[in-house]
Amino acid sequence: MAADRPPEPAVELLELRVLDGPNRFANRPAIKLEFQGDPDAVVRATRDAGELVRHFHHELGYPAPRVTFRRSQDGTRAMAAFAWRRRAIAQAIAGAAARVALGVGTERRELRALRAVAEG
């Protein structure tokens, strides 16, 4: 019966957290994306998500934030965090970046949805 189940993903989004005040990533509010999985794949997905965060900000006409990366001791978890000014759009950008980095969404579809959020 194991053949009937889809394969487990090499990486999963463990947490998307809105940090409201100073935190270990920035001295102002930030968004944190935390991924878990295979050590090599988790670093790749986290870096991709960070680059997508910057790309989506740029495409929407916002200044691209500085993205901070951290990794757990055992290498199975990695985090990307960035400071935010507008909570709703920053949270939407983080979710979109995570979906694209994990291969669940496409850049084009996510950008279209983000434009709707940014305008509204």
Short mmCIF file of C-alpha atoms in Angstrom, two decimals:
data_model
loop_
_atom_site.label_atom_id
_atom_site.label_comp_id
_atom_site.label_asym_id
_atom_site.label_seq_id
_atom_site.Cartn_x
_atom_site.Cartn_y
_atom_site.Cartn_z
CA MET A 1 0.00 0.00 0.00
CA ALA A 2 2.97 2.34 0.37
CA ALA A 3 3.11 2.63 -3.42
CA ASP A 4 -0.36 4.24 -3.39
CA ARG A 5 0.84 7.17 -1.28
CA PRO A 6 2.51 10.17 -2.91
CA PRO A 7 6.17 10.61 -1.96
CA GLU A 8 6.91 12.81 1.03
CA PRO A 9 8.21 16.24 0.02
CA ALA A 10 11.92 16.83 0.62
CA VAL A 11 11.07 20.21 2.20
CA GLU A 12 7.98 21.62 3.88
CA LEU A 13 7.03 25.03 5.20
CA LEU A 14 7.10 24.63 8.96
CA GLU A 15 6.03 28.15 9.88
CA LEU A 16 5.19 31.56 8.47
CA ARG A 17 5.20 33.90 11.46
CA VAL A 18 4.53 37.62 11.79
CA LEU A 19 6.91 39.07 14.38
CA ASP A 20 5.36 42.31 15.66
CA GLY A 21 8.31 43.92 17.41
CA PRO A 22 12.07 43.69 17.75
CA ASN A 23 13.22 40.09 17.38
CA ARG A 24 16.32 38.00 16.72
CA PHE A 25 16.20 38.82 12.99
CA ALA A 26 15.64 42.58 13.04
CA ASN A 27 15.14 45.42 15.49
CA ARG A 28 11.71 46.07 13.99
CA PRO A 29 8.71 43.94 12.96
CA ALA A 30 9.56 41.08 10.59
CA ILE A 31 8.11 38.09 8.77
CA LYS A 32 9.80 34.72 9.32
CA LEU A 33 9.59 31.73 6.98
CA GLU A 34 10.86 28.47 8.46
CA PHE A 35 11.39 25.38 6.32
CA GLN A 36 12.15 21.82 7.40
CA GLY A 37 13.46 18.82 5.49
CA ASP A 38 16.50 17.37 3.78
CA PRO A 39 19.51 19.59 4.69
CA ASP A 40 20.56 20.42 1.12
CA ALA A 41 17.02 20.91 -0.13
CA VAL A 42 15.99 23.02 2.86
CA VAL A 43 18.83 25.49 2.28
CA ARG A 44 17.97 25.72 -1.41
CA ALA A 45 14.26 26.29 -0.72
CA THR A 46 14.99 28.92 1.92
CA ARG A 47 17.39 30.81 -0.34
CA ASP A 48 14.90 30.61 -3.21
CA ALA A 49 12.13 31.95 -0.96
CA GLY A 50 14.36 34.83 0.14
CA GLU A 51 15.18 35.76 -3.44
CA LEU A 52 11.49 35.56 -4.35
CA VAL A 53 10.59 37.87 -1.44
CA ARG A 54 12.98 40.47 -2.86
CA HIS A 55 11.76 39.85 -6.43
CA PHE A 56 8.07 40.18 -5.51
CA HIS A 57 8.72 43.42 -3.60
CA HIS A 58 10.54 44.83 -6.63
CA GLU A 59 7.80 43.74 -9.06
CA LEU A 60 5.16 45.41 -6.89
CA GLY A 61 7.11 48.67 -6.74
CA TYR A 62 8.19 48.33 -3.09
CA PRO A 63 11.79 48.57 -1.91
CA ALA A 64 13.32 45.10 -1.75
CA PRO A 65 13.98 44.23 1.90
CA ARG A 66 17.16 42.81 3.35
CA VAL A 67 16.54 39.09 3.93
CA THR A 68 18.30 37.40 6.85
CA PHE A 69 18.99 33.66 6.78
CA ARG A 70 19.56 31.27 9.68
CA ARG A 71 20.04 27.51 9.86
CA SER A 72 19.53 25.00 12.68
CA GLN A 73 22.46 23.10 14.18
CA ASP A 74 21.43 19.81 12.56
CA GLY A 75 20.75 21.50 9.20
CA THR A 76 17.21 20.15 8.86
CA ARG A 77 15.59 23.56 9.44
CA ALA A 78 16.35 26.92 7.84
CA MET A 79 14.77 30.34 8.22
CA ALA A 80 14.48 33.48 6.14
CA ALA A 81 13.22 36.71 7.67
CA PHE A 82 12.64 40.25 6.46
CA ALA A 83 11.38 43.47 8.04
CA TRP A 84 7.97 44.75 7.00
CA ARG A 85 6.24 48.12 6.79
CA ARG A 86 2.83 46.97 5.51
CA ARG A 87 1.84 43.80 7.34
CA ALA A 88 -0.82 42.44 4.96
CA ILE A 89 1.23 42.68 1.77
CA ALA A 90 4.40 41.45 3.50
CA GLN A 91 2.56 38.41 4.81
CA ALA A 92 1.07 37.75 1.36
CA ILE A 93 4.50 38.09 -0.29
CA ALA A 94 6.01 35.63 2.21
CA GLY A 95 3.29 33.06 1.54
CA ALA A 96 3.66 33.46 -2.21
CA ALA A 97 7.45 33.13 -2.01
CA ALA A 98 7.14 29.96 0.07
CA ARG A 99 4.65 28.38 -2.34
CA VAL A 100 6.82 29.09 -5.39
CA ALA A 101 10.00 27.94 -3.61
CA LEU A 102 8.28 24.65 -2.72
CA GLY A 103 7.00 24.18 -6.27
CA VAL A 104 3.35 24.48 -5.26
CA GLY A 105 2.68 27.79 -7.01
CA THR A 106 3.95 29.58 -10.07
CA GLU A 107 5.64 32.96 -10.04
CA ARG A 108 3.20 34.38 -12.57
CA ARG A 109 0.06 33.27 -10.71
CA GLU A 110 1.39 34.42 -7.33
CA LEU A 111 2.42 37.81 -8.70
CA ARG A 112 -1.04 38.32 -10.18
CA ALA A 113 -2.62 37.57 -6.79
CA LEU A 114 -0.14 39.83 -5.01
CA ARG A 115 -0.99 42.72 -7.31
CA ALA A 116 -4.64 42.33 -6.33
CA VAL A 117 -3.72 42.43 -2.62
CA ALA A 118 -1.39 45.42 -3.09
CA GLU A 119 -4.06 47.42 -4.90
CA GLY A 120 -6.81 46.57 -2.43
#
